[in-house]
Coordinates of C-alpha atoms in Angstrom, one line a residue:
M1 CA 15.5 22.1 15.1
H2 CA 17.5 22.4 18.3
R3 CA 19.7 25.5 18.3
N4 CA 21.9 27.3 20.7
V5 CA 19.8 29.7 22.6
T6 CA 22.3 32.5 22.0
E7 CA 21.9 32.2 18.2
K8 CA 19.3 34.7 16.9
L9 CA 17.0 33.4 14.2
G10 CA 16.1 35.2 11.0
L11 CA 13.3 34.8 8.5
R12 CA 15.0 32.0 6.6
E13 CA 15.4 29.9 9.7
L14 CA 11.8 30.5 10.8
I15 CA 10.5 29.5 7.4
A16 CA 12.6 26.4 7.4
M17 CA 11.3 25.5 10.9
G18 CA 7.7 26.0 9.8
V19 CA 8.0 24.2 6.4
G20 CA 10.0 21.4 8.0
G21 CA 7.3 20.9 10.7
M22 CA 4.5 20.8 8.2
I23 CA 6.1 18.6 5.5
G24 CA 7.5 16.4 8.2
G25 CA 5.3 13.6 7.0
G26 CA 1.9 15.2 6.2
I27 CA 1.8 15.0 2.4
F28 CA 3.1 11.4 2.4
S29 CA 0.4 10.5 4.8
V30 CA -2.8 12.2 3.5
L31 CA -2.6 12.5 -0.3
G32 CA -4.4 9.3 -0.8
I33 CA -7.0 10.2 1.8
A34 CA -7.6 13.6 0.1
V35 CA -8.2 11.9 -3.3
S36 CA -10.5 9.3 -1.8
L37 CA -12.7 12.0 -0.3
S38 CA -12.4 14.9 -2.7
G39 CA -11.8 13.1 -6.0
H40 CA -10.6 15.3 -8.8
A41 CA -10.9 18.4 -6.5
A42 CA -8.2 17.1 -4.1
P43 CA -5.8 19.9 -5.1
L44 CA -8.5 22.4 -4.0
S45 CA -8.8 20.7 -0.6
F46 CA -5.2 21.5 0.1
V47 CA -5.8 25.2 -0.9
I48 CA -8.8 25.4 1.5
D49 CA -6.7 23.9 4.3
M50 CA -4.0 26.5 3.5
L51 CA -6.6 29.3 4.0
I52 CA -7.7 27.7 7.3
A53 CA -4.1 27.4 8.4
L54 CA -3.5 31.1 7.6
A55 CA -6.6 32.0 9.7
A56 CA -5.3 29.9 12.6
G57 CA -1.9 31.4 12.1
Y58 CA -3.3 34.9 12.6
H59 CA -4.2 34.0 16.2
Y60 CA -0.8 32.4 17.0
V61 CA 0.9 35.5 15.6
R62 CA -1.0 38.0 17.7
L63 CA -0.5 36.0 20.9
A64 CA 3.1 35.1 20.2
L65 CA 4.1 38.8 19.7
T66 CA 2.2 39.8 22.9
F67 CA 3.4 37.0 25.2
R68 CA 6.9 36.4 24.0
D69 CA 8.1 34.2 26.8
D70 CA 5.2 31.7 26.2
G71 CA 5.3 29.4 23.3
A72 CA 2.9 26.5 24.2
S73 CA -0.7 26.9 23.2
Y74 CA -1.9 25.9 26.7
T75 CA -0.1 28.9 28.2
Y76 CA -2.1 31.3 26.0
L77 CA -5.2 29.9 27.5
L78 CA -3.8 30.4 31.0
R79 CA -3.3 34.0 30.1
G80 CA -6.9 34.3 28.9
W81 CA -8.4 32.5 31.9
P82 CA -5.9 32.8 34.8
E83 CA -8.6 32.1 37.4
Q84 CA -9.6 28.8 35.7
P85 CA -6.3 27.0 35.2
W86 CA -8.2 23.8 34.5
I87 CA -9.1 25.3 31.0
A88 CA -5.4 25.5 30.2
G89 CA -4.9 22.0 31.6
I90 CA -7.5 20.5 29.3
E91 CA -5.8 22.3 26.4
G92 CA -2.4 21.0 27.4
W93 CA -3.7 17.4 27.7
T94 CA -5.4 17.7 24.3
V95 CA -2.2 19.0 22.7
I96 CA -0.3 16.0 24.1
M97 CA -2.9 13.6 22.7
G98 CA -2.6 15.4 19.4
Y99 CA 1.2 14.9 19.4
I100 CA 0.6 11.2 20.2
G101 CA -1.8 11.0 17.2
T102 CA 0.8 12.6 14.9
L103 CA 3.5 10.3 16.1
A104 CA 1.2 7.4 15.2
L105 CA 0.5 9.0 11.8
Y106 CA 4.1 9.4 11.0
A107 CA 4.9 5.8 12.2
F108 CA 2.0 4.4 10.2
T109 CA 3.3 6.2 7.1
F110 CA 6.9 5.1 7.7
G111 CA 5.6 1.5 7.9
A112 CA 3.5 1.8 4.7
Y113 CA 6.2 3.3 2.6
G114 CA 8.8 0.9 4.0
A115 CA 6.6 -2.1 3.2
D116 CA 6.3 -0.8 -0.3
L117 CA 10.0 -0.5 -0.7
L118 CA 10.5 -4.0 0.6
G119 CA 8.0 -5.3 -2.0
S120 CA 5.3 -6.0 0.6
A121 CA 2.9 -3.2 -0.2
G122 CA -0.4 -3.7 1.6
N123 CA 1.1 -6.3 3.9
E124 CA -0.3 -5.2 7.3
T125 CA 2.1 -7.4 9.3
V126 CA 5.2 -5.9 7.7
R127 CA 3.7 -2.4 8.1
I128 CA 3.0 -2.9 11.8
W129 CA 6.5 -4.2 12.5
L130 CA 8.1 -1.3 10.7
S131 CA 5.9 1.2 12.4
L132 CA 6.6 -0.2 15.9
S133 CA 10.3 -0.5 15.1
V134 CA 10.8 3.1 14.1
L135 CA 9.0 4.3 17.3
L136 CA 11.1 2.1 19.5
F137 CA 14.3 3.2 17.7
F138 CA 13.6 6.9 18.3
M139 CA 12.5 6.2 21.8
F140 CA 15.9 4.8 22.6
V141 CA 17.6 7.6 20.7
N142 CA 15.7 10.1 22.9
L143 CA 16.4 8.1 26.1
E144 CA 20.1 8.3 25.2
G145 CA 19.9 12.0 25.0
V146 CA 21.1 12.1 21.4
K147 CA 20.2 15.5 19.9
S148 CA 20.3 16.1 16.2
A149 CA 22.3 19.0 15.2
G150 CA 20.4 22.0 13.8
V151 CA 22.5 21.9 10.6
T152 CA 21.5 18.2 10.0
E153 CA 17.8 19.0 10.5
D154 CA 18.0 22.0 8.1
L155 CA 19.6 19.6 5.6
I156 CA 16.8 17.1 5.9
V157 CA 14.2 19.9 5.4
Y158 CA 15.8 21.3 2.3
T159 CA 16.5 17.8 0.9
K160 CA 12.8 16.9 1.3
I161 CA 11.7 20.2 -0.4
A162 CA 14.2 19.6 -3.3
I163 CA 13.1 16.1 -3.9
L164 CA 9.4 17.0 -3.8
G165 CA 9.9 20.1 -5.9
L166 CA 11.8 18.2 -8.6
F167 CA 9.2 15.6 -8.6
A168 CA 6.4 18.2 -9.0
I169 CA 8.2 20.0 -11.9
I170 CA 8.8 16.8 -13.8
G171 CA 5.2 15.6 -13.1
L172 CA 3.6 18.9 -14.2
A173 CA 4.8 18.3 -17.8
R174 CA 2.9 15.0 -17.8
V175 CA -0.4 16.3 -16.4
Q176 CA -3.5 15.5 -18.5
P177 CA -6.1 18.3 -17.9
G178 CA -8.9 15.9 -18.9
R179 CA -8.3 13.9 -15.8
F180 CA -9.7 16.7 -13.6
L181 CA -13.2 16.4 -15.2
P182 CA -15.7 16.4 -13.8
L183 CA -14.0 18.6 -11.1
F184 CA -16.5 17.9 -8.3
D185 CA -17.0 14.2 -9.0
Q186 CA -17.4 13.6 -5.2
G187 CA -19.6 16.7 -4.9
T188 CA -18.7 20.0 -3.2
G189 CA -19.3 18.3 0.1
G190 CA -16.4 15.9 -0.7
L191 CA -14.2 18.9 -1.4
F192 CA -14.7 20.4 2.1
L193 CA -14.7 17.0 3.8
G194 CA -11.3 16.2 2.3
A195 CA -10.0 19.5 3.5
A196 CA -11.3 18.8 7.0
V197 CA -9.8 15.3 7.4
I198 CA -6.3 16.2 6.0
F199 CA -5.8 19.4 8.1
V200 CA -3.1 17.6 10.0
A201 CA -0.9 18.1 7.0
Y202 CA -0.6 21.8 8.1
E203 CA 0.2 21.0 11.7
G204 CA 3.7 22.3 12.5
F205 CA 3.7 26.1 11.8
Q206 CA 3.1 26.5 15.6
L207 CA 6.7 25.6 16.2
I208 CA 7.6 29.1 15.1
T209 CA 5.8 30.6 18.2
N210 CA 8.2 28.6 20.4
A211 CA 11.1 30.5 18.9
V212 CA 9.9 34.1 19.4
A213 CA 12.4 34.8 22.2
E214 CA 15.2 33.7 20.0
T215 CA 14.2 35.7 16.9
E216 CA 16.3 38.7 15.9
N217 CA 13.3 40.8 14.7
P218 CA 10.2 39.1 15.9
D219 CA 7.7 41.9 15.1
R220 CA 8.7 41.6 11.4
D221 CA 9.8 38.0 11.0
V222 CA 7.4 35.9 13.1
P223 CA 4.3 37.0 11.0
R224 CA 6.3 36.5 7.8
G225 CA 7.7 33.2 9.0
I226 CA 4.3 31.8 9.9
Y227 CA 2.4 33.1 6.9
G228 CA 5.3 32.4 4.5
S229 CA 5.8 28.8 5.7
I230 CA 2.1 28.1 5.3
L231 CA 2.0 29.6 1.8
I232 CA 5.2 27.7 0.7
T233 CA 3.8 24.4 2.1
G234 CA 0.5 25.0 0.5
L235 CA 2.1 25.6 -2.9
I236 CA 4.1 22.4 -2.6
Y237 CA 1.0 20.4 -1.6
L238 CA -1.0 21.9 -4.4
L239 CA 1.5 21.0 -7.1
L240 CA 1.9 17.5 -5.8
A241 CA -1.9 17.0 -5.7
V242 CA -2.2 18.4 -9.2
V243 CA 0.5 15.9 -10.4
A244 CA -1.2 13.0 -8.7
V245 CA -4.7 13.7 -10.0
G246 CA -3.5 14.8 -13.4
T247 CA -1.4 11.7 -14.1
M248 CA -3.2 8.7 -12.5
S249 CA -6.7 7.4 -12.2
M250 CA -8.6 7.9 -8.9
D251 CA -8.8 4.1 -8.4
Q252 CA -5.1 3.7 -8.6
I253 CA -4.4 6.4 -6.1
V254 CA -7.1 5.3 -3.6
Q255 CA -5.9 1.6 -3.9
A256 CA -2.4 2.7 -2.8
K257 CA -3.6 5.6 -0.5
E258 CA -1.2 4.6 2.3
Y259 CA 1.8 5.1 0.0
A260 CA 0.1 7.2 -2.7
L261 CA 3.0 9.5 -3.5
A262 CA 5.4 6.6 -4.3
E263 CA 2.7 5.0 -6.5
V264 CA 2.3 8.3 -8.4
A265 CA 6.1 8.5 -8.9
R266 CA 6.2 5.0 -10.6
P267 CA 4.8 6.0 -14.1
L268 CA 6.6 9.3 -14.0
L269 CA 10.1 8.4 -13.0
G270 CA 10.1 4.7 -13.2
N271 CA 11.1 2.4 -10.3
A272 CA 14.0 4.6 -9.4
G273 CA 11.7 7.5 -8.8
R274 CA 9.4 5.4 -6.8
V275 CA 12.3 4.3 -4.6
L276 CA 13.5 7.9 -4.3
I277 CA 10.1 9.1 -3.1
G278 CA 9.9 6.2 -0.8
L279 CA 13.2 7.0 0.8
A280 CA 12.2 10.7 1.1
A281 CA 9.1 9.5 2.9
L282 CA 11.2 7.4 5.3
M283 CA 13.5 10.3 5.9
A284 CA 10.7 12.8 6.4
T285 CA 8.7 10.6 8.8
S286 CA 11.8 9.6 10.7
S287 CA 12.8 13.2 11.3
A288 CA 9.3 14.1 12.2
I289 CA 9.0 11.3 14.8
N290 CA 12.3 12.2 16.4
S291 CA 11.6 16.0 16.6
T292 CA 8.0 15.4 17.8
L293 CA 9.0 12.9 20.5
F294 CA 11.8 15.3 21.6
G295 CA 9.6 18.4 21.9
A296 CA 6.3 16.8 23.0
S297 CA 8.0 14.8 25.8
R298 CA 9.5 17.9 27.2
M299 CA 6.2 19.7 27.0
M300 CA 4.7 16.8 28.9
A301 CA 7.5 17.1 31.5
E302 CA 7.0 20.8 31.8
M303 CA 3.3 20.3 32.4
G304 CA 4.2 17.8 35.1
S305 CA 6.5 20.2 36.8
R306 CA 3.7 22.8 36.9
G307 CA 1.2 20.5 38.4
M308 CA -0.9 20.3 35.2
M309 CA -0.1 16.6 34.7
P310 CA 1.3 13.9 37.1
R311 CA 4.6 15.2 38.3
E312 CA 6.2 11.8 37.6
F313 CA 6.3 12.9 33.9
D314 CA 9.0 15.3 34.9
L315 CA 11.3 12.5 36.2
R316 CA 14.6 12.9 34.5
D317 CA 17.8 10.9 34.3
R318 CA 21.3 12.2 34.8
R319 CA 21.3 13.7 31.3
G320 CA 18.1 15.6 32.0
V321 CA 16.0 13.4 29.7
P322 CA 12.4 13.1 30.8
W323 CA 12.5 9.3 30.4
L324 CA 9.0 8.5 31.7
A325 CA 7.4 11.0 29.3
V326 CA 9.3 9.6 26.4
V327 CA 8.3 6.0 27.2
V328 CA 4.6 6.8 27.8
M329 CA 4.3 8.8 24.6
T330 CA 6.0 6.0 22.6
V331 CA 3.8 3.3 24.0
L332 CA 0.6 5.2 23.4
A333 CA 1.6 6.1 19.9
G334 CA 2.5 2.4 19.3
V335 CA -1.0 1.3 20.5
F336 CA -2.6 3.9 18.3
T337 CA -0.7 2.9 15.1
L338 CA -1.4 -0.8 16.0
L339 CA -5.1 -0.5 16.4
G340 CA -6.1 2.5 14.1
S341 CA -6.3 2.8 10.4
L342 CA -4.6 5.6 8.5
S343 CA -7.9 7.4 8.0
V344 CA -8.9 7.2 11.7
I345 CA -5.5 8.4 12.9
A346 CA -5.6 11.3 10.4
E347 CA -9.2 12.2 11.4
F348 CA -8.3 12.2 15.1
S349 CA -5.1 14.2 14.6
S350 CA -6.8 16.8 12.4
M351 CA -9.7 17.2 14.7
T352 CA -7.4 17.5 17.8
F353 CA -5.2 20.2 16.4
L354 CA -8.3 22.1 15.1
L355 CA -9.7 22.0 18.6
V356 CA -6.4 23.2 20.0
S357 CA -6.4 26.1 17.5
I358 CA -9.9 26.9 18.4
G359 CA -8.8 27.2 22.0
V360 CA -6.0 29.5 21.0
S361 CA -8.4 31.6 18.9
L362 CA -10.8 32.1 21.8
A363 CA -7.9 33.2 24.0
N364 CA -6.8 35.7 21.3
I365 CA -10.4 37.1 21.0
K366 CA -10.7 37.4 24.8
L367 CA -7.3 39.2 25.0
R368 CA -7.7 41.2 21.8
A369 CA -7.3 44.5 23.7
R370 CA -3.8 43.4 24.5
T371 CA -3.0 41.5 21.4
G372 CA -4.3 44.1 19.0
A373 CA -6.3 41.5 17.1
N374 CA -9.0 42.6 14.6
L375 CA -12.2 41.2 15.9
W376 CA -13.8 40.4 12.5
V377 CA -10.7 38.7 11.2
A378 CA -10.4 36.7 14.4
L379 CA -14.1 35.6 14.3
L380 CA -13.7 34.6 10.7
G381 CA -10.8 32.3 11.5
L382 CA -12.7 30.9 14.4
A383 CA -15.7 30.2 12.3
L384 CA -13.7 28.4 9.6
M385 CA -12.1 26.1 12.2
L386 CA -15.4 25.4 13.9
A387 CA -17.0 24.5 10.5
T388 CA -14.1 22.2 9.7
V389 CA -14.4 20.3 13.0
L390 CA -18.2 20.0 12.5
A391 CA -17.5 18.7 8.9
I392 CA -15.3 15.8 10.3
A393 CA -17.9 15.0 13.0
A394 CA -20.8 15.0 10.6
Y395 CA -19.0 12.7 8.1
L396 CA -18.0 10.3 10.9
A397 CA -21.6 10.4 12.3
V398 CA -23.0 9.2 9.0
H399 CA -20.2 6.9 7.7
N400 CA -18.3 5.8 10.8
P401 CA -20.4 6.4 13.9
K402 CA -18.3 3.9 15.9
E403 CA -15.1 5.8 15.2
L404 CA -16.8 9.1 16.1
T405 CA -17.9 7.6 19.4
I406 CA -14.4 6.4 20.2
I407 CA -12.9 9.8 19.3
L408 CA -15.4 11.8 21.3
G409 CA -15.0 9.3 24.2
L410 CA -11.2 10.0 24.2
Y411 CA -11.9 13.8 24.4
V412 CA -14.3 13.3 27.3
V413 CA -11.8 11.2 29.1
I414 CA -9.0 13.8 28.4
G415 CA -11.2 16.6 29.7
V416 CA -12.4 14.8 32.8
L417 CA -8.9 13.6 33.7
A418 CA -7.4 17.1 33.2
A419 CA -10.1 18.9 35.2
L420 CA -10.0 16.3 38.0
Y421 CA -6.2 16.3 38.2
N422 CA -6.1 20.1 38.3
R423 CA -8.7 20.2 41.0
I424 CA -7.2 17.5 43.2
Y425 CA -3.4 17.8 42.6
G426 CA -2.9 21.0 40.7
R427 CA -0.9 23.8 42.1
P428 CA -0.6 27.5 41.0
Y429 CA 1.0 28.1 37.7
A430 CA 4.6 29.2 37.9

């Protein structure tokens, strides 16, 4: 949501910002993946992720209230290690790659639901064309400098919540408890693995930290906004997962995992309900692509202006649009959605944002004398995130070693490029 900087934000606006960021496309993308990995226990996977997100949120809250002029996660690491700016540089490059991953995830999901609405469910060619088309469309929208009004974005957020809430309420009446048995049909390992892979569904609450300076009462409302938005999102995810598992067979959901929510809606609300959920998915992912491309390209440009990335990324047109950053992010997201499967994109995005949150956690622990963080609470949150990253890595090592090699290779390239660029071209942080 892009608001006038003179307008002070209250708790309602902060919660809308956080919920809107998290439900931007997450549940539409990962419900089928959660069921395929966790089975009948998929609803519990979303609860576990909610607890991990709350633990991560604690670190963001403490840092945001201490350093109110900084909103980007990489600036927190610069506060923690001012003499080693390359550490913040690696964090910043990793954040950008995470945003590229989520852009690809949203575009993939847009294409999958769009293909289903067109009667071409499972047709990869149609899915690819739709995914690339929506990325190109919003690239040109951003290049033209078109900014969505805050009121419009609020309307989209509340419309999504209303549709999903109505669907959950109707679906709960049709849930068959027997469908949840045996609860751990994929084992307890499947429960935690599902939670690890779908963590990207909670990415977005960090947006609230960018609005600290514009918040009327940040000491009161920023913690409530972050924790409240995570709890509300977690409740919505839980209800939708309960409806999915409680009304359909696992095979049906997994078979349609790329557009699972629309498939769940079909027996509950008929074809009209399936179309409604499909349209909600298109609306949610479109909004998420637009806002992510807008914000991430400007973060990329800011890093360029500070010497943490090639300064060419800060090239702007007469309207102030960082056009090169917009184009580069779109192209990389397009390549990702073209070459990667939904599971690979979700795994990469989840792991990336967990690594970013781990970096933020380490900064908070190092600066706890200033942030007032409770050491044991901070360490617990850090341990949960580390365990989640290791769970994804262990799963990929056993089942998809090639994918793990590619993902780890990307991280090595990011780290080396960021460190080398900072060493050769970097200049003092300003």
